[in-house]
Tab-separated table of C-alpha atoms and ligand atoms in Angstrom:
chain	number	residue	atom	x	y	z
E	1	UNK	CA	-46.794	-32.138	-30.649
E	2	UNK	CA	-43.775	-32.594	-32.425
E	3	UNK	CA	-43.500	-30.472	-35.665
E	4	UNK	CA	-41.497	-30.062	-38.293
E	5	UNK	CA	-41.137	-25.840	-37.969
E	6	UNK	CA	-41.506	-23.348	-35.571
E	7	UNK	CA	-45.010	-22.674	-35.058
E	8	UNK	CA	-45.613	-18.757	-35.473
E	9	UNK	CA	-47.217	-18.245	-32.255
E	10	UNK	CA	-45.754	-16.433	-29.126
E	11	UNK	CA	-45.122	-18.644	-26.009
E	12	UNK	CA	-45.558	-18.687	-22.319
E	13	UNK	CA	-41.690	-20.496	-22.031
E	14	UNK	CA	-39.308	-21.550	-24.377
E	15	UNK	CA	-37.026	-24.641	-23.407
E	16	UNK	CA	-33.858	-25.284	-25.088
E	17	UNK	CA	-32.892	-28.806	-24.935
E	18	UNK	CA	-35.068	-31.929	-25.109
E	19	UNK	CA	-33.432	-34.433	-22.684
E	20	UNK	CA	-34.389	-35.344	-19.047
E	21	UNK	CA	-34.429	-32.078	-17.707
E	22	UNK	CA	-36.009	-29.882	-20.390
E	23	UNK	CA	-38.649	-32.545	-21.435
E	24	UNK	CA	-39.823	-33.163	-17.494
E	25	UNK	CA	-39.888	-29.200	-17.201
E	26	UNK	CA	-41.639	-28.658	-20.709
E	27	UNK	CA	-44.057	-31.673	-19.426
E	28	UNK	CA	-44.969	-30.322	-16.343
E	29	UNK	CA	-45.330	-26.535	-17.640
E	30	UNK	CA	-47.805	-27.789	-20.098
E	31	UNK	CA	-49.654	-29.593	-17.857
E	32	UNK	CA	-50.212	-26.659	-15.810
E	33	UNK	CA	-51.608	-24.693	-18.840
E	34	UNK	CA	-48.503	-23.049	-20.126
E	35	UNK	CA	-47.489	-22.578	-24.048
E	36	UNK	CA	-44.353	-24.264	-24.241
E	37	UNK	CA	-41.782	-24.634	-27.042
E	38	UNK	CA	-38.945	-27.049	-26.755
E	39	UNK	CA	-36.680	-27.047	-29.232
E	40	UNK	CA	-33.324	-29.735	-29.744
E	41	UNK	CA	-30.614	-29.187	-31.788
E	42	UNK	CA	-30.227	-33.575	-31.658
E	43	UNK	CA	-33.246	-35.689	-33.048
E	44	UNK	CA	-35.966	-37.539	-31.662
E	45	UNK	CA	-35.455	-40.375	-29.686
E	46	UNK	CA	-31.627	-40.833	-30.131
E	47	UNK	CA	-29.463	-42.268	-27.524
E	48	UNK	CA	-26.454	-39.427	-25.603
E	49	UNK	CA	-23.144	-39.770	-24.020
E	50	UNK	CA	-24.386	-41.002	-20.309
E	51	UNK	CA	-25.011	-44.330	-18.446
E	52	UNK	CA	-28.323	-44.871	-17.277
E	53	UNK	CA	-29.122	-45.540	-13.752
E	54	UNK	CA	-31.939	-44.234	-12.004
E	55	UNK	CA	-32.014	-44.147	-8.000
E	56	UNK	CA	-35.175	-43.738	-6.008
E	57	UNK	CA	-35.784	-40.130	-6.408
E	58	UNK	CA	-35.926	-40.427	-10.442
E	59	UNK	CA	-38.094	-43.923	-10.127
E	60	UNK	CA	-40.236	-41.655	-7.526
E	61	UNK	CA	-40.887	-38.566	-10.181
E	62	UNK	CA	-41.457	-40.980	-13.352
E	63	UNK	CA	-44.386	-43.093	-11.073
E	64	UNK	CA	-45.617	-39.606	-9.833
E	65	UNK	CA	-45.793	-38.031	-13.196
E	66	UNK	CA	-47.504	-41.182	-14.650
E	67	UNK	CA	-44.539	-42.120	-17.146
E	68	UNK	CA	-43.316	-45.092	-15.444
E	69	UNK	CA	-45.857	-47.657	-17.039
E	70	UNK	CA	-44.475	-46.546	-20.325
E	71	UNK	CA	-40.736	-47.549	-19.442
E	72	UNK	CA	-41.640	-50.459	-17.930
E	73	UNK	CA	-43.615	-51.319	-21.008
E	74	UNK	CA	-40.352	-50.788	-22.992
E	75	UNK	CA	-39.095	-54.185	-21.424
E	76	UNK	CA	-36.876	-52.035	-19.104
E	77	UNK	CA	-35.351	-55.075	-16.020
E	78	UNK	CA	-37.121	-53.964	-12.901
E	79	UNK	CA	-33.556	-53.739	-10.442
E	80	UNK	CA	-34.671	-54.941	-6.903
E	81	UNK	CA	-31.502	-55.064	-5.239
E	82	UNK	CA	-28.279	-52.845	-5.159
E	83	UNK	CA	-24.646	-54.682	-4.117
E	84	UNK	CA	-21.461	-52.715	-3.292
E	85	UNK	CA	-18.061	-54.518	-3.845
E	86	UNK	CA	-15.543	-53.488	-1.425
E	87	UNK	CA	-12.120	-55.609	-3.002
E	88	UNK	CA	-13.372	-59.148	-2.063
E	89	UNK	CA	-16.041	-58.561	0.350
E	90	UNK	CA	-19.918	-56.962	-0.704
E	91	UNK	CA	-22.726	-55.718	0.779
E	92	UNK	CA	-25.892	-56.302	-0.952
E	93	UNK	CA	-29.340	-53.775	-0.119
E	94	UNK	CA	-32.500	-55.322	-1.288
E	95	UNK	CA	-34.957	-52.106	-3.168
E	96	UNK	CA	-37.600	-51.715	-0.742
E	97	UNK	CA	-41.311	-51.563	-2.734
E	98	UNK	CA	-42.500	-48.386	-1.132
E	99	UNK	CA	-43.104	-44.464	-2.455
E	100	UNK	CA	-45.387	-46.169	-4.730
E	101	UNK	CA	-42.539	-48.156	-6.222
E	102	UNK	CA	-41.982	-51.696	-6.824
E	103	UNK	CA	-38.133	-51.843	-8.014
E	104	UNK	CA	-35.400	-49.129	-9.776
E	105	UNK	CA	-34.888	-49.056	-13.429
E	106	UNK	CA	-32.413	-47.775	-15.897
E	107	UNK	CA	-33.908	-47.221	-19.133
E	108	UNK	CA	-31.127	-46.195	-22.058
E	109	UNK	CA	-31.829	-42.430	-22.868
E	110	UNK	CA	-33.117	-43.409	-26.159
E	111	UNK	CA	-36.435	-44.718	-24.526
E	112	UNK	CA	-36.283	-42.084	-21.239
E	113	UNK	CA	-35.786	-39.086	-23.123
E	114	UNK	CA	-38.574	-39.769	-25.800
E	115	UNK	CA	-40.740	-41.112	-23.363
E	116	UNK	CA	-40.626	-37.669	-21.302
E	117	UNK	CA	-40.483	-36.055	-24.517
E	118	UNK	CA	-43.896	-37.845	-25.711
E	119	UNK	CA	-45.752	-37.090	-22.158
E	120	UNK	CA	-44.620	-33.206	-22.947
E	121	UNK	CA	-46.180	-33.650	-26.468
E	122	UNK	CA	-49.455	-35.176	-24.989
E	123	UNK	CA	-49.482	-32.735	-23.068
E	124	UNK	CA	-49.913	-30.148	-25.501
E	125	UNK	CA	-45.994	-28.539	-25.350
E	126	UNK	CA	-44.936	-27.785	-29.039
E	127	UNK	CA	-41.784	-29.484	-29.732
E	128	UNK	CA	-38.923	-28.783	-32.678
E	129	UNK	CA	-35.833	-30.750	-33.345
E	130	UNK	CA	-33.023	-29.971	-35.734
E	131	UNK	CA	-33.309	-26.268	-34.242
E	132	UNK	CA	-30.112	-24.493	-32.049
E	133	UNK	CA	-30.557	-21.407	-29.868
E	134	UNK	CA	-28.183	-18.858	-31.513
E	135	UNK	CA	-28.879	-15.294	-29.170
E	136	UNK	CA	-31.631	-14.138	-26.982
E	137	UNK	CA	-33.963	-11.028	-27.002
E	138	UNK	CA	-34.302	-8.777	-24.571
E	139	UNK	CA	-36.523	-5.903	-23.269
E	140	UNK	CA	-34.677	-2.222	-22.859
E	141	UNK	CA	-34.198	-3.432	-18.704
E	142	UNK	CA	-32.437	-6.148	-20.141
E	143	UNK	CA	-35.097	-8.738	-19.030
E	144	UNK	CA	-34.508	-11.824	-21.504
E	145	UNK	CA	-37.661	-11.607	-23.439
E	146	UNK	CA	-37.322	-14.557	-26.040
E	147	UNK	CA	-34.658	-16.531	-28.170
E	148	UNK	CA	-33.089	-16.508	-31.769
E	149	UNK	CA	-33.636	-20.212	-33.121
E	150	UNK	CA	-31.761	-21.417	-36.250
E	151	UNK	CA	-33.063	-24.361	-38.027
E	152	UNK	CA	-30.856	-26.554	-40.219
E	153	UNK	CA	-31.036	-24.670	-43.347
E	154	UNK	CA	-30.022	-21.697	-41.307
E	155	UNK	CA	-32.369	-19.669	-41.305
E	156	UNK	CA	-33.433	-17.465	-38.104
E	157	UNK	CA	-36.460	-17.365	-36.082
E	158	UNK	CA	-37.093	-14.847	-33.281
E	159	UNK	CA	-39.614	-16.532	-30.730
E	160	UNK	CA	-40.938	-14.337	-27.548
E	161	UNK	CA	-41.935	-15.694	-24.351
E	162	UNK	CA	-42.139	-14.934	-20.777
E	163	UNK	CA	-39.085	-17.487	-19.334
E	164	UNK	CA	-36.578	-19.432	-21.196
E	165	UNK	CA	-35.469	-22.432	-19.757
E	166	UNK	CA	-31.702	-23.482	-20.777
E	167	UNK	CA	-32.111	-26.916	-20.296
E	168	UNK	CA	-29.108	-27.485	-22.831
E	169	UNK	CA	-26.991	-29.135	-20.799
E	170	UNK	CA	-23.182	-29.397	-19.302
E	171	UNK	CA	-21.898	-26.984	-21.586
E	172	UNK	CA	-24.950	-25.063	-22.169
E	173	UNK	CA	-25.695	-22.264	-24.512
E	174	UNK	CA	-28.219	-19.939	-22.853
E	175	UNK	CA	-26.270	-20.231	-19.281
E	176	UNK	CA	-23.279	-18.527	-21.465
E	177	UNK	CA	-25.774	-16.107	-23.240
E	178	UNK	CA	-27.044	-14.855	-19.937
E	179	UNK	CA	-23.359	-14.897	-18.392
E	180	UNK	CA	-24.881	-17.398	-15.269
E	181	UNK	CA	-22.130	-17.454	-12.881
E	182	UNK	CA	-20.683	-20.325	-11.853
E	183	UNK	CA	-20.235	-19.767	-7.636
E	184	UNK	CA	-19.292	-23.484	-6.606
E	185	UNK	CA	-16.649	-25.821	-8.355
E	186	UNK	CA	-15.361	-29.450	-7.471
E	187	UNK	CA	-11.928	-30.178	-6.643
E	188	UNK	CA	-11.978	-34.259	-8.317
E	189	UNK	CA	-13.546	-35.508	-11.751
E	190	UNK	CA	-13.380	-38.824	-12.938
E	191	UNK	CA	-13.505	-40.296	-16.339
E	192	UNK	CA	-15.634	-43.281	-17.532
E	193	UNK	CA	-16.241	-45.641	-20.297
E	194	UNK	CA	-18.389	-47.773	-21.130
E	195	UNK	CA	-20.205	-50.342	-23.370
E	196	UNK	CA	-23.601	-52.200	-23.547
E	197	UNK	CA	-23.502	-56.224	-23.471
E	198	UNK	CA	-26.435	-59.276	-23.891
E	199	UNK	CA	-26.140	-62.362	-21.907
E	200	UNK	CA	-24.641	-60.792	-18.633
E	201	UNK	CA	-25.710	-62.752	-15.340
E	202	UNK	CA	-26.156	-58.907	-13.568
E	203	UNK	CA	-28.681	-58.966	-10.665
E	204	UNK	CA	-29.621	-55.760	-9.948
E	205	UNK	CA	-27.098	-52.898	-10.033
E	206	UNK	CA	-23.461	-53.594	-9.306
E	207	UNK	CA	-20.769	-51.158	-7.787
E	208	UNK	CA	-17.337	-52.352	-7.330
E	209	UNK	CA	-14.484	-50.270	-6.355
E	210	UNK	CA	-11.165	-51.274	-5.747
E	211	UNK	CA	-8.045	-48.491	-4.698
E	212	UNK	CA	-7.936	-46.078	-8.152
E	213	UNK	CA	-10.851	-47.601	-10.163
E	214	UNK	CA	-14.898	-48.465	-10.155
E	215	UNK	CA	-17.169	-50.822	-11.688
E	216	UNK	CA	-20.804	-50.863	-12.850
E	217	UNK	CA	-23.235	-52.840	-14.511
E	218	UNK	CA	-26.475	-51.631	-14.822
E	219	UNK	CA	-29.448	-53.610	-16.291
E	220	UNK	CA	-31.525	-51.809	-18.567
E	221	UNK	CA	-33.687	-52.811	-21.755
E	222	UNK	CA	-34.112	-55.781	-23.937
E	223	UNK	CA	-31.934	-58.095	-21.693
E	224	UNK	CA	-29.000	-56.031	-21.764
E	225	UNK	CA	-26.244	-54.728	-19.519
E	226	UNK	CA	-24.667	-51.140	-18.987
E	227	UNK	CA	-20.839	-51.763	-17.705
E	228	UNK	CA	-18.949	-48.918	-16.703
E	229	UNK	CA	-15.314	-48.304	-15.511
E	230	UNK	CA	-14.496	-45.176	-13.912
E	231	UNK	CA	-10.586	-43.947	-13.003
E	232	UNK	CA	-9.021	-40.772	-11.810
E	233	UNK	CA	-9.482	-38.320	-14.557
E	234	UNK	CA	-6.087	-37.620	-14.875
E	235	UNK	CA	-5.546	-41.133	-15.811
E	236	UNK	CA	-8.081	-41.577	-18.554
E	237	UNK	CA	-5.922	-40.266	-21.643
E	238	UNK	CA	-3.111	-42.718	-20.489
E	239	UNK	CA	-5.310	-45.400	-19.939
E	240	UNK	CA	-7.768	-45.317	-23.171
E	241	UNK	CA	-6.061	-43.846	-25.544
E	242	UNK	CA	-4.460	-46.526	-27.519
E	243	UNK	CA	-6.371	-50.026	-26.905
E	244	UNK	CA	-9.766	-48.940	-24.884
E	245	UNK	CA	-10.925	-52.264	-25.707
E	246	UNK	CA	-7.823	-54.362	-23.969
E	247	UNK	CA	-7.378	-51.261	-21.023
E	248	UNK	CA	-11.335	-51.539	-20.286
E	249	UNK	CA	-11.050	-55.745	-20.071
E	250	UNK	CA	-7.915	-55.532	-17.839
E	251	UNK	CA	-9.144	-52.814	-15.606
E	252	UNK	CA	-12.717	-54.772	-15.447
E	253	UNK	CA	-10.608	-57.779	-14.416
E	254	UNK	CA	-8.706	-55.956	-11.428
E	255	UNK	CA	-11.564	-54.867	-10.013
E	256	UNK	CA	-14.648	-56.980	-10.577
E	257	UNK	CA	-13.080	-60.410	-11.939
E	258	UNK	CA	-16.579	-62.502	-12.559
E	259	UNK	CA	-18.292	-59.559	-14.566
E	260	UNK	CA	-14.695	-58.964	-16.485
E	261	UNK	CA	-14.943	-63.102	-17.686
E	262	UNK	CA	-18.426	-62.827	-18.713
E	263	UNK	CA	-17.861	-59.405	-20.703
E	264	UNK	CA	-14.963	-61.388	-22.172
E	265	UNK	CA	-17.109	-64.246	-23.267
E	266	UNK	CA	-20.156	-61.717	-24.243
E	267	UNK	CA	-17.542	-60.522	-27.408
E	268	UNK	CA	-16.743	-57.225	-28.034
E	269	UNK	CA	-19.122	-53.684	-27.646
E	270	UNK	CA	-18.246	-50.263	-28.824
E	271	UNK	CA	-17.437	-48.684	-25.990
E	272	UNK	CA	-18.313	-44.575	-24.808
E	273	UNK	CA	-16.112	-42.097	-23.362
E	274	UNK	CA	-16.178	-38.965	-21.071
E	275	UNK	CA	-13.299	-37.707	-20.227
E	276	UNK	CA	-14.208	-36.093	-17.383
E	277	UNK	CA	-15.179	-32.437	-15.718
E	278	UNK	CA	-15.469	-30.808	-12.419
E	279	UNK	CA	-18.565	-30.209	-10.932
E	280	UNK	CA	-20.155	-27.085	-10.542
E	281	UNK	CA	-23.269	-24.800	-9.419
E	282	UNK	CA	-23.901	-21.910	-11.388
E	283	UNK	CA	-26.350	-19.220	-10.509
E	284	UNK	CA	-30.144	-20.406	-12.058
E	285	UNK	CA	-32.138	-18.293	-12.526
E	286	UNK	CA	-32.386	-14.144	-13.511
E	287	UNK	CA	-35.167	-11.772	-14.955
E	288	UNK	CA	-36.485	-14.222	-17.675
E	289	UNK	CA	-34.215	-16.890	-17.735
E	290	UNK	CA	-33.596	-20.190	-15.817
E	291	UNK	CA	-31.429	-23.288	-16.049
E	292	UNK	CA	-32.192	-26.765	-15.102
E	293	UNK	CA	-30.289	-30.041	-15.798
E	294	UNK	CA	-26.610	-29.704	-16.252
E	295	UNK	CA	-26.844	-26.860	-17.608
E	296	UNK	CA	-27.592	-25.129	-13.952
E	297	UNK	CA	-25.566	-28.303	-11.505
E	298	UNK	CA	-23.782	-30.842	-12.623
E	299	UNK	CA	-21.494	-33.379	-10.770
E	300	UNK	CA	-19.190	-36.011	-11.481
E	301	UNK	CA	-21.311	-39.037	-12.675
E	302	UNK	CA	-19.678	-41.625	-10.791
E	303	UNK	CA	-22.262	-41.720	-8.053
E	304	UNK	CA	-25.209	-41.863	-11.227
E	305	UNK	CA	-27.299	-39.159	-9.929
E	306	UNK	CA	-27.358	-36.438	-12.737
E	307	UNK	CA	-30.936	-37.540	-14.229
E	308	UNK	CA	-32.523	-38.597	-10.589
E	309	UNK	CA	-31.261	-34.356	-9.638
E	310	UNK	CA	-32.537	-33.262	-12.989
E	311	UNK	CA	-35.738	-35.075	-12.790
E	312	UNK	CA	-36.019	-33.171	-9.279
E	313	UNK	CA	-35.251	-29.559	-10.434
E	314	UNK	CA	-37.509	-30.156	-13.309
E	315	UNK	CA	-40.261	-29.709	-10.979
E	316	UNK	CA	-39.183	-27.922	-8.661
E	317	UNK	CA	-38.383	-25.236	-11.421
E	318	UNK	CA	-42.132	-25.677	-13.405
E	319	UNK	CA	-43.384	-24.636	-9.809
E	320	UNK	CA	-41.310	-21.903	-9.691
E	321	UNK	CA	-42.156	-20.712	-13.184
E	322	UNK	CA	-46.329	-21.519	-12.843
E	323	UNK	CA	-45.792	-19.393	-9.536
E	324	UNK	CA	-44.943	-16.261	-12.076
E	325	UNK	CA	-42.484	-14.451	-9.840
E	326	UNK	CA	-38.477	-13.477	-9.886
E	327	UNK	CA	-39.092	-14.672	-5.719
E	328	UNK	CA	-40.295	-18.075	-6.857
E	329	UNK	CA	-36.985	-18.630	-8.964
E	330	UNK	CA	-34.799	-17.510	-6.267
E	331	UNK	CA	-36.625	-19.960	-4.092
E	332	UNK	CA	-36.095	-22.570	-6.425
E	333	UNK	CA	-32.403	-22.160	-6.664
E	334	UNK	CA	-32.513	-22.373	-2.580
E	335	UNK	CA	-34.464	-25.788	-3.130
E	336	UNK	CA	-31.721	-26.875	-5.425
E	337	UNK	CA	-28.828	-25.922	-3.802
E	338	UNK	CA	-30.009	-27.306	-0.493
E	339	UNK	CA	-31.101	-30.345	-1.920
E	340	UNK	CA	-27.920	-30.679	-3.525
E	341	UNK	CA	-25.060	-29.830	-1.915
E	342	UNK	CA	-24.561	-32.892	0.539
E	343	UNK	CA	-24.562	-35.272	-2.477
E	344	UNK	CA	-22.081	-32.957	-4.446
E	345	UNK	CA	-19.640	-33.301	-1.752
E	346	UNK	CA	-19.977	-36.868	-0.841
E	347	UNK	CA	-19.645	-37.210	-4.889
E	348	UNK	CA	-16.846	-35.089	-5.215
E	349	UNK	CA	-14.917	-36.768	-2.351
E	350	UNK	CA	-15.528	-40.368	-4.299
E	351	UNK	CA	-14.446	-38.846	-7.457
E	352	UNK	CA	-11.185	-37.930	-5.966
E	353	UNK	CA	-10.409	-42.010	-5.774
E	354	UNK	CA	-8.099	-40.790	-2.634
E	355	UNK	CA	-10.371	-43.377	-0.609
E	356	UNK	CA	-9.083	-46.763	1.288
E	357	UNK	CA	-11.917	-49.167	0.873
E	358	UNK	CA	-13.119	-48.446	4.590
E	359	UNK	CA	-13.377	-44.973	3.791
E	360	UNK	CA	-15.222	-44.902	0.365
E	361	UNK	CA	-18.093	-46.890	2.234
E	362	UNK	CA	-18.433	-44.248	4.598
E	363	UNK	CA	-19.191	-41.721	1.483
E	364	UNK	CA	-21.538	-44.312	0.569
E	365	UNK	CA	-23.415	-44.023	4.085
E	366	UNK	CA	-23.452	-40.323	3.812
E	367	UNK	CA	-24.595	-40.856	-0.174
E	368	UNK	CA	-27.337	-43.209	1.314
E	369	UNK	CA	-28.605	-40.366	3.590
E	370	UNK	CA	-28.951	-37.741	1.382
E	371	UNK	CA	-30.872	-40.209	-1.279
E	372	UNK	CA	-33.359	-41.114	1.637
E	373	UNK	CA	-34.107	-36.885	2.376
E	374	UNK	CA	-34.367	-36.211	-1.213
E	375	UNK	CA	-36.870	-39.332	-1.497
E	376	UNK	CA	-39.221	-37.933	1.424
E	377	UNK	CA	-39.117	-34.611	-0.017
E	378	UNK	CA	-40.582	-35.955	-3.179
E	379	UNK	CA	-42.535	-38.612	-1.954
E	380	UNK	CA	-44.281	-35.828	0.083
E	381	UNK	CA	-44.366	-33.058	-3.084
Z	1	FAD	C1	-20.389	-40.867	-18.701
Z	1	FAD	C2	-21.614	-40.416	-17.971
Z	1	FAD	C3	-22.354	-41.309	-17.245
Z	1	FAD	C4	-23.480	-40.888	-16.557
Z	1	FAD	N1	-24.211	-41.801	-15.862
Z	1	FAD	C5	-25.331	-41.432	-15.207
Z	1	FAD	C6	-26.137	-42.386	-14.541
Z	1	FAD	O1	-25.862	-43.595	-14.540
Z	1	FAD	N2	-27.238	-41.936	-13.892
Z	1	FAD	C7	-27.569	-40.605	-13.854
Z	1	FAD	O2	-28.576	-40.249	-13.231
Z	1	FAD	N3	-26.838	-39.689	-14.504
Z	1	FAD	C8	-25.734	-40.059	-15.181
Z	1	FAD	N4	-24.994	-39.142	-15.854
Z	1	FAD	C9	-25.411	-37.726	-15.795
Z	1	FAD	C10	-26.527	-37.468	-16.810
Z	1	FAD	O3	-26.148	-37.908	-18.084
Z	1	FAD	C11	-26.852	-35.975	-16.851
Z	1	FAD	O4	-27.012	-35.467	-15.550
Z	1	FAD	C12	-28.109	-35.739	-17.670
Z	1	FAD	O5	-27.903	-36.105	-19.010
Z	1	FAD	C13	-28.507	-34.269	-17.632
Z	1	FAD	O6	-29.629	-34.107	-18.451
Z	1	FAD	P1	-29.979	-32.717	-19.121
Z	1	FAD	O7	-31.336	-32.887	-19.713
Z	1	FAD	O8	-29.725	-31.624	-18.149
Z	1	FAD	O9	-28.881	-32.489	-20.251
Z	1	FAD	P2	-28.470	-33.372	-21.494
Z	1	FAD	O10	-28.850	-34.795	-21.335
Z	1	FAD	O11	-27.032	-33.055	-21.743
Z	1	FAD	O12	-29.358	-32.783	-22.697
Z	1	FAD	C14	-29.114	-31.498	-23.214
Z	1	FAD	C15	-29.838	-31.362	-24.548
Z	1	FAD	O13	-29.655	-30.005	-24.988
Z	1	FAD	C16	-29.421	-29.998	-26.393
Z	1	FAD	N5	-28.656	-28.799	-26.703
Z	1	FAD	C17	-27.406	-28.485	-26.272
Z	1	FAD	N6	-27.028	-27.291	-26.758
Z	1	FAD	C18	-28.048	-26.843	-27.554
Z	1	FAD	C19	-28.238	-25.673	-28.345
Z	1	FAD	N7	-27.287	-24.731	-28.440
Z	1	FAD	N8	-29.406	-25.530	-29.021
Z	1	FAD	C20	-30.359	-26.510	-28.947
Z	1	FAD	N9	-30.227	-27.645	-28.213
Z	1	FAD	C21	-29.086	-27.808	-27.516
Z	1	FAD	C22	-28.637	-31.284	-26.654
Z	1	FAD	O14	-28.801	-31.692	-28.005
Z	1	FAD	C23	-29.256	-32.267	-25.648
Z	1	FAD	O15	-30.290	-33.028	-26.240
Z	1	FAD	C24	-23.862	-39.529	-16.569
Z	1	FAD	C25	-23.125	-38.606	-17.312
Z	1	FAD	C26	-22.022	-39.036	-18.015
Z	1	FAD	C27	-21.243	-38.042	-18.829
């Protein structure tokens, strides 16, 4: 349950951060029978810097795990068709019902986050907010053997348990407390903004790319639209930094002219942005410790596949944990990495916006592969 303190009882794992990843891993843990703390520095239910969509492999894990009635039930557009804008012409792939799946969704993170978070609770995991990891403890081997917590009046709490889970995200705390290694790095990152609009005609997701810049809109709750624009991260500063309101509208025009008029008409939205960062793979797991999320792999997000991967690991690390041995989390790391590393490329390479429009659509082919092995490995979990 969620509670106000810190219980004062010891704990099979600790997880540090209450998103996608750490709530799916807390979930499952406690579902297997594990005490579980998780523990956010944030607050229930509260929206984060990210865009929204989900591809199969997320839609896949939320039906599997029994939370996808509950996002659907938070009047979250079912998406049953995905079109990719090439300049003028488009190529639209209807969302096959199958893997026990109607259509794709993209809930905001305010309602997928504390959904996950609420299946975690019901499943018996403790949870804290308003609580940051501030050091680990360790055994005389050096084995991580718990966590220093401090709550918001600052004061300290030391918590033992058998694994702690950094699930804290991009620029995560416990992967810098255990010195994780980072061993792979992108070359390209690209930076997006984006806004939230009512009143959009969007049928189902829409990717547009013209040379130098991309376009999304993504339905998602209560009649509304994610739209995204994505340039060359080197670009961004230039391009945002002065009027992001007039730069979004023009760039929206160049590249996906209908959407740009009726975001025009729609008024004005406050608009997000990231900046950008390169990709990377950093070493998950060591005596005691894991990452999952971000915090372990994260890639640019302008192929939208950072919660669907997290969602992924999530279980593939609980298994690793329940399983009780250092082997397991090497072997989950393999999972990961092999799972992975096709995507990361193929994401990387789009990222780098040094595409013609005849070549970016052969990313997407090699994107659309990698989706369907990740799906059958899931689909047959
Ligand atoms: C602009 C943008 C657009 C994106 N669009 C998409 C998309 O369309 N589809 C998609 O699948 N992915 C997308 N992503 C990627 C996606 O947002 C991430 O992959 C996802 O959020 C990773 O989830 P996570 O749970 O690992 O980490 P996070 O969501 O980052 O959560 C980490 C949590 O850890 C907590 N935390 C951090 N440090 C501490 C600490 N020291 N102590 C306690 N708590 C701490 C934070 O408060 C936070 O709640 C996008 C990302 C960006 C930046």
């Amino acid at each position: 349950m969620i509670r106000p303190t810190i219980p004062p009882s010891r704990f099979d794992v600790v997880v540090v951060g209450a998103r996608c990843a750490g709530a799916a891993t807390a979930m499952l843990l406690a579902r297997a029978g594990h005490r579980v703390l998780m523990i956010d520095r944030g607050r229930y239910g509260t929206d984060t810097l990210s865009t929204h969509a989900l591809m199969r492999g997320a839609v896949v894990q939320l039906h599997r795990w029994n939370v996808l009635p509950a996002v659907i039930a938070a009047d979250t557009t079912p998406v049953r068709q995905a079109t990719f804008f090439y300049g003028d012409e488009s190529v639209s792939v209807p969302i096959a019902p199958r893997d026990g799946i109607e259509a794709l969704y993209a809930p905001r993170r305010y309602v997928l986050d504390r959904l996950l978070v609420d299946a975690a609770s019901a499943a018996g995991a403790d949870i804290v907010y308003g609580v940051r990891i501030r050091g680990l403890q360790r055994s005389e081997t050096g084995r991580v053997t718990g966590v220093v917590l401090e709550d918001e009046s600052g004061r300290a709490h030391r918590v033992t348990s058998r694994v702690v889970v950094g699930a804290d995200g991009l620029r995560s705390t416990v992967a810098r407390l255990v010195n994780a290694p980072t061993y792979r790095v992108g070359k390209h990152a690209s930076g997006t903004m984006y806004g939230h609009w009512s009143g959009l005609e969007v049928d189902g997701y829409g990717w547009y790319f013209v040379p130098g810049v991309s376009a999304a809109a993504i339905p998602t709750n209560a009649g509304q639209a994610c739209v995204s624009i994505s340039v060359p991260d080197r670009e961004f500063a230039r391009l945002f930094a002065h009027h992001p309101d007039r730069s979004f509208g023009e760039l929206l025009a160049q590249v996906a002219p209908h959407l740009a008029e009726q975001v025009r008409l729609a008024g004005p939205s406050r608009l997000h942005g990231f900046p950008g960062h390169l990709g990377f793979f950093r070493h998950a797991y060591g005596p005691g410790w894991a990452l999952v999320g971000d915090a372990g792999y994260f890639k640019d997000p302008l192929t939208a596949h950072g919660i669907t991967d997290a969602l992924r690991d999530a279980e593939l690390l609980a298994r690793a944990i329940d399983a009780g041995s250092d082997e397991a989390l090497a072997e989950y790391q393999e999972q990961r990495d092999s799972a992975s590393l096709e995507l990361f490329e193929a994401t990387d390479a789009i990222a780098s916006f040094s595409w013609d429009l005849k070549s970016v659509r052969v990313l997407h082919e090699a994107l659309a592969k990698a989706m369907s092995r990740e799906v059958r490995l899931l689909a047959s979990a």
